[in-house]
Amino acid sequence: MSSQEIPNDIILFHYTFSPFAKRIVWYLKLRGIPYAECIQPLTLPRPDLAELGINYRRIPLLSIGRDVYYDTRLILARLEQSFPASSYPPLSMPNNKGLEALLEKFTVDAGIFSKAAQSLPPDLPVMKDEKFLKDRADFTGTSWSQADRVKGYPEALAHIRHAFDILEALLADGRQWIGGTDKVSLADIHAVWPFNWIGDMLPKQAFPKDQHPKTWAWLSRFKKTVKEVEASSKKTVSLDGQAAIQHIMSASYHDQQTGVDSNDPVKLNEGDLVQLWPTDSGFRHKDQGHLVKLTNDEVVLAIQTKTGGKEIRVHAPRWGFRVVKAKAQL
Ligand SMILES: N[C@@H](CCC(=O)N[C@@H](CS)C(=O)NCC(=O)O)C(=O)O
């Protein structure tokens, strides 16, 4: 497939049920930014990513040209930068940047995702799938056994109720959208995704609608809005693994900037052979490559694809990731 058929040179690697991936899908659809997608399996192995030389195991990933971005926090930050308000209608509000950042911290870094995952009904069919449970135990480093899930379920629900209290307080003044905007905004994407994911599966007796009326109304308002946008958007270009790999390997670098901040406390140099991995989940899967760029909020490695030994670059945020000098070749 030629590069013209890949809108904006963007490929989103994800699967439909990923609540993290929804952050990116909604963002792109709400802004009307066309992109291509390459659907991945729900569990490892993921041969397309392995062929690209990528060990990072989390979903989603997003490539722009020959650069592959890990983690929704960095993906959204780079999309904001690469597609400013002058190119597509904005979703982020200039005077809401602080609130947006705090809401993202709340849902991504404050443990809401793991509590939401533990709030999934223990009797869901996927929770009886041994392959899935083993895969997610590798991902989190904790037990996903049926017995442990049943034991942890009530406490997780209590934590999610606490999170609902916070949302209800944010919506208390009658605002329609969480950032106080007239229309849906990036603040809503940051706040809504874990609750949108589990909302309909939460037990009604622990979550009566009249206890958090504004939160439930906001959740259904959001659902309706994205459903309408998805229904009216052009169909997303779907690529198979080979088309996605070939495109990335032959594309140009989207990010031309390189260089390592010499004052960075971790004291690494451009060109160092380093290892990179996330520290909160998926931490058993490390990438190795040469350091291309290191800033306050981003680390970039040049890695080799498995087939053809071509160089591509992978980008990760600093927060929640570790980058250290590699001891030896992997
Ligand atoms: N902080 C990461 C977390 C991503 C994450 O945990 N994604 C989940 C899917 S929703 C995942 O990777 N699960 C394990 C897997 O699919 O291999 C981000 O913002 O992208």
mmCIF file of C-alpha atoms and ligand atoms in Angstrom:
data_model
loop_
_atom_site.group_PDB
_atom_site.id
_atom_site.type_symbol
_atom_site.label_atom_id
_atom_site.label_comp_id
_atom_site.label_asym_id
_atom_site.label_seq_id
_atom_site.Cartn_x
_atom_site.Cartn_y
_atom_site.Cartn_z
ATOM 1 C CA MET A 1 0.000 0.000 0.000
ATOM 2 C CA SER A 2 1.422 3.395 -0.943
ATOM 3 C CA SER A 3 1.881 6.173 1.583
ATOM 4 C CA GLN A 4 -0.867 8.316 -0.022
ATOM 5 C CA GLU A 5 -3.403 5.816 1.223
ATOM 6 C CA ILE A 6 -2.349 6.302 4.827
ATOM 7 C CA PRO A 7 -3.997 9.519 5.934
ATOM 8 C CA ASN A 8 -1.599 11.909 7.631
ATOM 9 C CA ASP A 9 0.979 9.093 7.751
ATOM 10 C CA ILE A 10 -0.689 7.932 10.985
ATOM 11 C CA ILE A 11 -1.193 4.277 11.939
ATOM 12 C CA LEU A 12 -2.890 3.394 15.219
ATOM 13 C CA PHE A 13 -2.074 -0.083 16.569
ATOM 14 C CA HIS A 14 -4.856 -1.166 18.883
ATOM 15 C CA TYR A 15 -7.764 -3.484 19.523
ATOM 16 C CA THR A 16 -11.388 -2.407 19.865
ATOM 17 C CA PHE A 17 -11.798 -3.293 23.536
ATOM 18 C CA SER A 18 -8.826 -1.283 24.794
ATOM 19 C CA PRO A 19 -10.081 1.591 26.954
ATOM 20 C CA PHE A 20 -6.707 3.323 26.627
ATOM 21 C CA ALA A 21 -6.898 3.093 22.829
ATOM 22 C CA LYS A 22 -10.350 4.707 22.948
ATOM 23 C CA ARG A 23 -8.637 7.886 24.176
ATOM 24 C CA ILE A 24 -6.826 8.121 20.871
ATOM 25 C CA VAL A 25 -9.706 6.978 18.669
ATOM 26 C CA TRP A 26 -12.058 9.559 20.218
ATOM 27 C CA TYR A 27 -9.428 12.285 20.011
ATOM 28 C CA LEU A 28 -8.808 11.667 16.293
ATOM 29 C CA LYS A 29 -12.491 11.287 15.452
ATOM 30 C CA LEU A 30 -13.634 14.299 17.469
ATOM 31 C CA ARG A 31 -11.032 16.471 15.767
ATOM 32 C CA GLY A 32 -11.743 14.922 12.368
ATOM 33 C CA ILE A 33 -8.106 13.871 11.837
ATOM 34 C CA PRO A 34 -8.077 10.958 9.358
ATOM 35 C CA TYR A 35 -5.763 8.020 10.152
ATOM 36 C CA ALA A 36 -5.206 4.342 9.426
ATOM 37 C CA GLU A 37 -5.356 1.499 11.923
ATOM 38 C CA CYS A 38 -3.740 -1.903 12.297
ATOM 39 C CA ILE A 39 -5.768 -4.121 14.620
ATOM 40 C CA GLN A 40 -3.754 -6.199 17.079
ATOM 41 C CA PRO A 41 -4.568 -9.368 19.036
ATOM 42 C CA LEU A 42 -5.919 -8.995 22.587
ATOM 43 C CA THR A 43 -3.027 -11.007 24.019
ATOM 44 C CA LEU A 44 0.606 -11.691 23.131
ATOM 45 C CA PRO A 45 2.180 -12.617 20.776
ATOM 46 C CA ARG A 46 1.831 -9.575 18.510
ATOM 47 C CA PRO A 47 3.907 -10.595 15.475
ATOM 48 C CA ASP A 48 3.539 -7.249 13.644
ATOM 49 C CA LEU A 49 5.126 -5.335 16.501
ATOM 50 C CA ALA A 50 7.756 -8.046 17.022
ATOM 51 C CA GLU A 51 8.724 -7.749 13.356
ATOM 52 C CA LEU A 52 9.222 -4.031 13.844
ATOM 53 C CA GLY A 53 11.681 -4.932 16.612
ATOM 54 C CA ILE A 54 9.328 -3.611 19.314
ATOM 55 C CA ASN A 55 9.253 -5.407 22.682
ATOM 56 C CA TYR A 56 6.952 -2.887 24.426
ATOM 57 C CA ARG A 57 3.744 -4.823 24.994
ATOM 58 C CA ARG A 58 1.123 -2.227 25.786
ATOM 59 C CA ILE A 59 -1.692 -1.019 23.566
ATOM 60 C CA PRO A 60 -2.100 1.431 21.884
ATOM 61 C CA LEU A 61 0.929 2.509 19.867
ATOM 62 C CA LEU A 62 0.770 5.118 17.148
ATOM 63 C CA SER A 63 3.171 5.681 14.303
ATOM 64 C CA ILE A 64 3.626 8.904 12.394
ATOM 65 C CA GLY A 65 5.908 8.135 9.482
ATOM 66 C CA ARG A 66 8.915 6.200 10.763
ATOM 67 C CA ASP A 67 8.403 7.266 14.402
ATOM 68 C CA VAL A 68 6.448 4.996 16.742
ATOM 69 C CA TYR A 69 4.935 6.592 19.845
ATOM 70 C CA TYR A 70 4.229 4.585 23.018
ATOM 71 C CA ASP A 71 1.700 5.461 25.693
ATOM 72 C CA THR A 72 -1.469 7.552 25.295
ATOM 73 C CA ARG A 73 0.027 10.424 27.306
ATOM 74 C CA LEU A 74 2.812 10.966 24.792
ATOM 75 C CA ILE A 75 0.630 10.090 21.804
ATOM 76 C CA LEU A 76 -1.886 12.799 22.714
ATOM 77 C CA ALA A 77 0.845 15.335 23.469
ATOM 78 C CA ARG A 78 2.465 14.735 20.075
ATOM 79 C CA LEU A 79 -0.848 14.825 18.192
ATOM 80 C CA GLU A 80 -1.572 18.146 19.886
ATOM 81 C CA GLN A 81 1.795 19.437 18.698
ATOM 82 C CA SER A 82 1.688 18.010 15.175
ATOM 83 C CA PHE A 83 -1.930 18.930 14.447
ATOM 84 C CA PRO A 84 -2.456 22.408 15.901
ATOM 85 C CA ALA A 85 -5.777 24.236 15.973
ATOM 86 C CA SER A 86 -4.911 25.824 12.625
ATOM 87 C CA SER A 87 -5.007 22.403 10.907
ATOM 88 C CA TYR A 88 -8.025 20.710 12.537
ATOM 89 C CA PRO A 89 -10.632 22.009 15.013
ATOM 90 C CA PRO A 90 -9.081 22.010 18.497
ATOM 91 C CA LEU A 91 -10.244 19.825 21.359
ATOM 92 C CA SER A 92 -7.979 21.256 24.008
ATOM 93 C CA MET A 93 -8.868 24.615 25.556
ATOM 94 C CA PRO A 94 -5.926 26.967 26.204
ATOM 95 C CA ASN A 95 -7.221 28.037 29.633
ATOM 96 C CA ASN A 96 -7.937 24.426 30.666
ATOM 97 C CA LYS A 97 -4.426 22.999 30.209
ATOM 98 C CA GLY A 98 -3.863 22.624 33.959
ATOM 99 C CA LEU A 99 -7.166 20.862 34.548
ATOM 100 C CA GLU A 100 -6.561 18.607 31.532
ATOM 101 C CA ALA A 101 -3.158 17.594 32.948
ATOM 102 C CA LEU A 102 -4.613 16.888 36.396
ATOM 103 C CA LEU A 103 -7.479 14.822 35.007
ATOM 104 C CA GLU A 104 -5.009 12.780 32.981
ATOM 105 C CA LYS A 105 -2.925 12.207 36.121
ATOM 106 C CA PHE A 106 -6.099 11.178 37.966
ATOM 107 C CA THR A 107 -7.173 8.510 35.498
ATOM 108 C CA VAL A 108 -3.819 7.304 34.157
ATOM 109 C CA ASP A 109 -1.411 7.634 37.095
ATOM 110 C CA ALA A 110 -3.529 7.502 40.244
ATOM 111 C CA GLY A 111 -4.455 3.828 39.947
ATOM 112 C CA ILE A 112 -7.949 4.255 38.467
ATOM 113 C CA PHE A 113 -7.219 1.907 35.547
ATOM 114 C CA SER A 114 -6.184 -1.021 37.751
ATOM 115 C CA LYS A 115 -9.177 -0.459 40.058
ATOM 116 C CA ALA A 116 -11.443 -0.292 36.999
ATOM 117 C CA ALA A 117 -9.947 -3.543 35.667
ATOM 118 C CA GLN A 118 -10.543 -5.158 39.080
ATOM 119 C CA SER A 119 -14.153 -3.887 38.956
ATOM 120 C CA LEU A 120 -14.913 -5.931 35.854
ATOM 121 C CA PRO A 121 -17.413 -8.628 36.884
ATOM 122 C CA PRO A 122 -15.401 -11.722 37.879
ATOM 123 C CA ASP A 123 -17.904 -13.877 35.949
ATOM 124 C CA LEU A 124 -17.239 -12.216 32.552
ATOM 125 C CA PRO A 125 -16.483 -14.946 29.970
ATOM 126 C CA VAL A 126 -12.994 -13.501 29.298
ATOM 127 C CA MET A 127 -12.180 -13.884 33.012
ATOM 128 C CA LYS A 128 -12.494 -17.636 32.554
ATOM 129 C CA ASP A 129 -10.116 -17.700 29.582
ATOM 130 C CA GLU A 130 -6.867 -19.160 30.910
ATOM 131 C CA LYS A 131 -4.798 -17.691 28.057
ATOM 132 C CA PHE A 132 -6.105 -14.192 28.800
ATOM 133 C CA LEU A 133 -5.592 -14.535 32.571
ATOM 134 C CA LYS A 134 -2.020 -15.757 32.131
ATOM 135 C CA ASP A 135 -1.275 -12.946 29.682
ATOM 136 C CA ARG A 136 -2.635 -10.255 31.999
ATOM 137 C CA ALA A 137 -0.755 -11.719 34.985
ATOM 138 C CA ASP A 138 2.443 -11.174 32.956
ATOM 139 C CA PHE A 139 1.254 -7.656 32.121
ATOM 140 C CA THR A 140 0.497 -6.547 35.701
ATOM 141 C CA GLY A 141 2.837 -8.826 37.671
ATOM 142 C CA THR A 142 -0.147 -9.771 39.902
ATOM 143 C CA SER A 143 -2.466 -12.763 40.106
ATOM 144 C CA TRP A 144 -5.553 -12.776 37.866
ATOM 145 C CA SER A 145 -6.857 -16.081 39.271
ATOM 146 C CA GLN A 146 -10.620 -16.332 39.640
ATOM 147 C CA ALA A 147 -10.283 -16.656 43.445
ATOM 148 C CA ASP A 148 -8.144 -13.521 43.740
ATOM 149 C CA ARG A 149 -10.434 -11.552 41.461
ATOM 150 C CA VAL A 150 -13.520 -12.474 43.503
ATOM 151 C CA LYS A 151 -11.656 -11.481 46.683
ATOM 152 C CA GLY A 152 -10.485 -8.101 45.316
ATOM 153 C CA TYR A 153 -13.800 -7.176 43.618
ATOM 154 C CA PRO A 154 -15.633 -5.475 46.564
ATOM 155 C CA GLU A 155 -12.643 -3.294 47.445
ATOM 156 C CA ALA A 156 -12.188 -2.244 43.812
ATOM 157 C CA LEU A 157 -15.876 -1.235 43.660
ATOM 158 C CA ALA A 158 -15.409 0.865 46.800
ATOM 159 C CA HIS A 159 -12.478 2.670 45.149
ATOM 160 C CA ILE A 160 -14.481 3.296 41.982
ATOM 161 C CA ARG A 161 -17.349 4.725 44.069
ATOM 162 C CA HIS A 162 -14.829 7.120 45.591
ATOM 163 C CA ALA A 163 -13.747 8.149 42.076
ATOM 164 C CA PHE A 164 -17.427 8.711 41.178
ATOM 165 C CA ASP A 165 -17.695 11.054 44.189
ATOM 166 C CA ILE A 166 -14.829 13.114 42.742
ATOM 167 C CA LEU A 167 -16.515 13.303 39.325
ATOM 168 C CA GLU A 168 -19.825 14.268 40.922
ATOM 169 C CA ALA A 169 -18.067 17.101 42.792
ATOM 170 C CA LEU A 170 -16.463 18.312 39.555
ATOM 171 C CA LEU A 171 -19.882 18.391 37.880
ATOM 172 C CA ALA A 172 -21.715 19.851 40.910
ATOM 173 C CA ASP A 173 -22.201 23.344 39.454
ATOM 174 C CA GLY A 174 -24.329 21.938 36.641
ATOM 175 C CA ARG A 175 -21.682 22.096 33.921
ATOM 176 C CA GLN A 176 -22.382 19.856 30.918
ATOM 177 C CA TRP A 177 -18.743 19.045 30.217
ATOM 178 C CA ILE A 178 -16.052 18.444 32.794
ATOM 179 C CA GLY A 179 -13.882 21.391 31.737
ATOM 180 C CA GLY A 180 -16.835 23.801 31.924
ATOM 181 C CA THR A 181 -16.807 24.110 28.121
ATOM 182 C CA ASP A 182 -19.808 24.397 25.787
ATOM 183 C CA LYS A 183 -18.696 21.393 23.796
ATOM 184 C CA VAL A 184 -16.888 18.168 24.608
ATOM 185 C CA SER A 185 -13.155 18.801 25.129
ATOM 186 C CA LEU A 186 -9.880 17.006 25.797
ATOM 187 C CA ALA A 187 -10.622 17.310 29.538
ATOM 188 C CA ASP A 188 -13.599 14.969 29.019
ATOM 189 C CA ILE A 189 -11.438 12.405 27.209
ATOM 190 C CA HIS A 190 -8.950 12.470 30.096
ATOM 191 C CA ALA A 191 -11.680 12.030 32.703
ATOM 192 C CA VAL A 192 -14.137 9.674 31.053
ATOM 193 C CA TRP A 193 -12.348 6.672 29.574
ATOM 194 C CA PRO A 194 -12.136 4.209 32.553
ATOM 195 C CA PHE A 195 -15.700 5.006 33.645
ATOM 196 C CA ASN A 196 -17.071 4.734 30.128
ATOM 197 C CA TRP A 197 -15.388 1.318 29.953
ATOM 198 C CA ILE A 198 -16.837 -0.208 33.110
ATOM 199 C CA GLY A 199 -19.948 1.988 33.618
ATOM 200 C CA ASP A 200 -22.523 -0.419 32.219
ATOM 201 C CA MET A 201 -20.939 -3.396 33.996
ATOM 202 C CA LEU A 202 -20.989 -1.913 37.520
ATOM 203 C CA PRO A 203 -23.510 -3.542 39.890
ATOM 204 C CA LYS A 204 -26.631 -1.356 40.095
ATOM 205 C CA GLN A 205 -27.108 -1.783 43.865
ATOM 206 C CA ALA A 206 -23.631 -0.360 44.623
ATOM 207 C CA PHE A 207 -24.052 2.380 41.991
ATOM 208 C CA PRO A 208 -27.641 3.646 42.155
ATOM 209 C CA LYS A 209 -28.135 6.355 39.527
ATOM 210 C CA ASP A 210 -29.466 8.842 42.130
ATOM 211 C CA GLN A 211 -26.219 8.719 44.093
ATOM 212 C CA HIS A 212 -24.161 10.199 41.238
ATOM 213 C CA PRO A 213 -26.811 11.656 38.921
ATOM 214 C CA LYS A 214 -24.580 14.260 37.276
ATOM 215 C CA THR A 215 -21.833 11.726 36.614
ATOM 216 C CA TRP A 216 -24.201 9.255 34.957
ATOM 217 C CA ALA A 217 -25.750 12.036 32.867
ATOM 218 C CA TRP A 218 -22.271 13.196 31.765
ATOM 219 C CA LEU A 219 -21.274 9.617 30.895
ATOM 220 C CA SER A 220 -24.298 9.137 28.670
ATOM 221 C CA ARG A 221 -23.833 12.602 27.118
ATOM 222 C CA PHE A 222 -20.275 11.652 26.229
ATOM 223 C CA LYS A 223 -21.306 8.241 24.865
ATOM 224 C CA LYS A 224 -23.980 9.836 22.667
ATOM 225 C CA THR A 225 -21.567 12.487 21.375
ATOM 226 C CA VAL A 226 -18.848 10.048 20.334
ATOM 227 C CA LYS A 227 -21.387 7.657 18.836
ATOM 228 C CA GLU A 228 -22.719 10.454 16.622
ATOM 229 C CA VAL A 229 -19.220 11.513 15.592
ATOM 230 C CA GLU A 230 -18.209 7.919 14.839
ATOM 231 C CA ALA A 231 -21.362 7.389 12.773
ATOM 232 C CA SER A 232 -20.710 10.503 10.690
ATOM 233 C CA SER A 233 -16.921 9.991 10.237
ATOM 234 C CA LYS A 234 -15.402 8.445 7.158
ATOM 235 C CA LYS A 235 -14.547 4.760 7.553
ATOM 236 C CA THR A 236 -11.062 4.320 9.032
ATOM 237 C CA VAL A 237 -8.490 2.815 6.652
ATOM 238 C CA SER A 238 -7.655 -0.657 7.959
ATOM 239 C CA LEU A 239 -4.179 -2.070 7.268
ATOM 240 C CA ASP A 240 -2.882 -5.574 7.695
ATOM 241 C CA GLY A 241 0.385 -6.013 9.570
ATOM 242 C CA GLN A 242 2.573 -6.242 6.474
ATOM 243 C CA ALA A 243 1.174 -3.040 4.951
ATOM 244 C CA ALA A 244 1.735 -1.203 8.231
ATOM 245 C CA ILE A 245 5.289 -2.537 8.625
ATOM 246 C CA GLN A 246 6.250 -1.734 5.022
ATOM 247 C CA HIS A 247 4.871 1.767 5.371
ATOM 248 C CA ILE A 248 6.753 2.523 8.576
ATOM 249 C CA MET A 249 10.038 1.066 7.290
ATOM 250 C CA SER A 250 9.949 3.141 4.134
ATOM 251 C CA ALA A 251 8.582 6.390 5.588
ATOM 252 C CA SER A 252 10.611 9.445 6.634
ATOM 253 C CA TYR A 253 11.095 10.481 10.217
ATOM 254 C CA HIS A 254 8.280 12.720 11.364
ATOM 255 C CA ASP A 255 10.292 14.089 14.273
ATOM 256 C CA GLN A 256 13.550 15.550 12.969
ATOM 257 C CA GLN A 257 14.773 16.693 16.356
ATOM 258 C CA THR A 258 17.521 14.759 18.085
ATOM 259 C CA GLY A 259 19.824 15.474 21.022
ATOM 260 C CA VAL A 260 20.228 14.706 24.687
ATOM 261 C CA ASP A 261 19.844 17.323 27.408
ATOM 262 C CA SER A 262 23.324 17.438 28.962
ATOM 263 C CA ASN A 263 21.843 18.587 32.288
ATOM 264 C CA ASP A 264 19.501 15.647 32.553
ATOM 265 C CA PRO A 265 20.014 13.976 35.944
ATOM 266 C CA VAL A 266 20.204 10.451 34.465
ATOM 267 C CA LYS A 267 23.476 11.388 32.697
ATOM 268 C CA LEU A 268 23.105 9.608 29.390
ATOM 269 C CA ASN A 269 24.666 10.604 26.089
ATOM 270 C CA GLU A 270 23.352 10.651 22.545
ATOM 271 C CA GLY A 271 24.226 7.332 20.906
ATOM 272 C CA ASP A 272 24.420 5.357 24.191
ATOM 273 C CA LEU A 273 23.111 1.812 23.971
ATOM 274 C CA VAL A 274 20.181 1.872 26.404
ATOM 275 C CA GLN A 275 17.222 -0.154 27.623
ATOM 276 C CA LEU A 276 13.763 1.344 27.981
ATOM 277 C CA TRP A 277 10.675 -0.007 29.722
ATOM 278 C CA PRO A 278 7.513 1.101 31.523
ATOM 279 C CA THR A 279 7.637 0.757 35.314
ATOM 280 C CA ASP A 280 3.933 0.434 36.180
ATOM 281 C CA SER A 281 2.767 -2.407 33.900
ATOM 282 C CA GLY A 282 4.188 -4.440 31.053
ATOM 283 C CA PHE A 283 7.581 -3.964 32.738
ATOM 284 C CA ARG A 284 8.948 -7.353 31.683
ATOM 285 C CA HIS A 285 9.145 -6.188 28.088
ATOM 286 C CA LYS A 286 12.180 -4.011 27.452
ATOM 287 C CA ASP A 287 13.394 -2.325 24.300
ATOM 288 C CA GLN A 288 17.039 -1.861 23.507
ATOM 289 C CA GLY A 289 18.536 0.671 21.135
ATOM 290 C CA HIS A 290 20.667 3.756 20.761
ATOM 291 C CA LEU A 291 19.588 6.935 22.495
ATOM 292 C CA VAL A 292 18.555 9.563 19.964
ATOM 293 C CA LYS A 293 16.782 12.133 22.086
ATOM 294 C CA LEU A 294 16.192 12.814 25.769
ATOM 295 C CA THR A 295 14.142 15.727 27.080
ATOM 296 C CA ASN A 296 12.107 16.376 30.232
ATOM 297 C CA ASP A 297 9.105 14.617 28.812
ATOM 298 C CA GLU A 298 10.354 12.258 26.116
ATOM 299 C CA VAL A 299 12.910 9.552 25.427
ATOM 300 C CA VAL A 300 13.635 8.368 21.894
ATOM 301 C CA LEU A 301 15.566 5.255 20.834
ATOM 302 C CA ALA A 302 16.692 4.055 17.423
ATOM 303 C CA ILE A 303 15.928 0.344 17.187
ATOM 304 C CA GLN A 304 16.397 -2.244 14.431
ATOM 305 C CA THR A 305 13.485 -3.991 12.762
ATOM 306 C CA LYS A 306 13.663 -7.808 12.897
ATOM 307 C CA THR A 307 13.275 -8.249 9.169
ATOM 308 C CA GLY A 308 15.558 -6.231 6.982
ATOM 309 C CA GLY A 309 17.451 -4.709 9.915
ATOM 310 C CA LYS A 310 16.060 -1.243 9.146
ATOM 311 C CA GLU A 311 16.221 1.538 11.704
ATOM 312 C CA ILE A 312 13.041 3.024 13.146
ATOM 313 C CA ARG A 313 12.594 5.245 16.193
ATOM 314 C CA VAL A 314 10.443 4.584 19.243
ATOM 315 C CA HIS A 315 9.313 7.371 21.567
ATOM 316 C CA ALA A 316 8.146 7.069 25.182
ATOM 317 C CA PRO A 317 7.220 9.583 27.867
ATOM 318 C CA ARG A 318 9.663 9.992 30.768
ATOM 319 C CA TRP A 319 6.986 9.630 33.459
ATOM 320 C CA GLY A 320 6.377 5.961 34.238
ATOM 321 C CA PHE A 321 9.294 4.773 32.086
ATOM 322 C CA ARG A 322 12.904 3.939 32.920
ATOM 323 C CA VAL A 323 15.865 4.381 30.592
ATOM 324 C CA VAL A 324 19.247 2.990 31.627
ATOM 325 C CA LYS A 325 22.536 2.125 29.940
ATOM 326 C CA ALA A 326 22.359 -1.400 28.511
ATOM 327 C CA LYS A 327 24.824 -3.890 29.944
ATOM 328 C CA ALA A 328 25.095 -5.967 26.817
ATOM 329 C CA GLN A 329 23.443 -6.706 23.532
ATOM 330 C CA LEU A 330 20.039 -8.362 24.071
HETATM 331 N N1 LIG B 1 0.044 4.163 30.312
HETATM 332 C C1 LIG B 1 -0.276 3.388 29.146
HETATM 333 C C2 LIG B 1 -1.147 2.200 29.546
HETATM 334 C C3 LIG B 1 -1.631 1.368 28.369
HETATM 335 C C4 LIG B 1 -2.321 0.089 28.825
HETATM 336 O O1 LIG B 1 -2.229 -0.325 29.979
HETATM 337 N N2 LIG B 1 -3.020 -0.537 27.891
HETATM 338 C C5 LIG B 1 -3.655 -1.805 28.152
HETATM 339 C C6 LIG B 1 -4.846 -2.000 27.214
HETATM 340 S S1 LIG B 1 -6.152 -0.934 27.590
HETATM 341 C C7 LIG B 1 -2.704 -2.916 27.808
HETATM 342 O O2 LIG B 1 -1.688 -2.677 27.188
HETATM 343 N N3 LIG B 1 -3.030 -4.159 28.237
HETATM 344 C C8 LIG B 1 -2.176 -5.261 27.999
HETATM 345 C C9 LIG B 1 -2.075 -5.625 26.557
HETATM 346 O O3 LIG B 1 -2.989 -5.345 25.768
HETATM 347 O O4 LIG B 1 -1.070 -6.229 26.187
HETATM 348 C C10 LIG B 1 -0.933 4.304 28.128
HETATM 349 O O5 LIG B 1 -1.375 5.399 28.508
HETATM 350 O O6 LIG B 1 -0.928 3.977 26.926
#
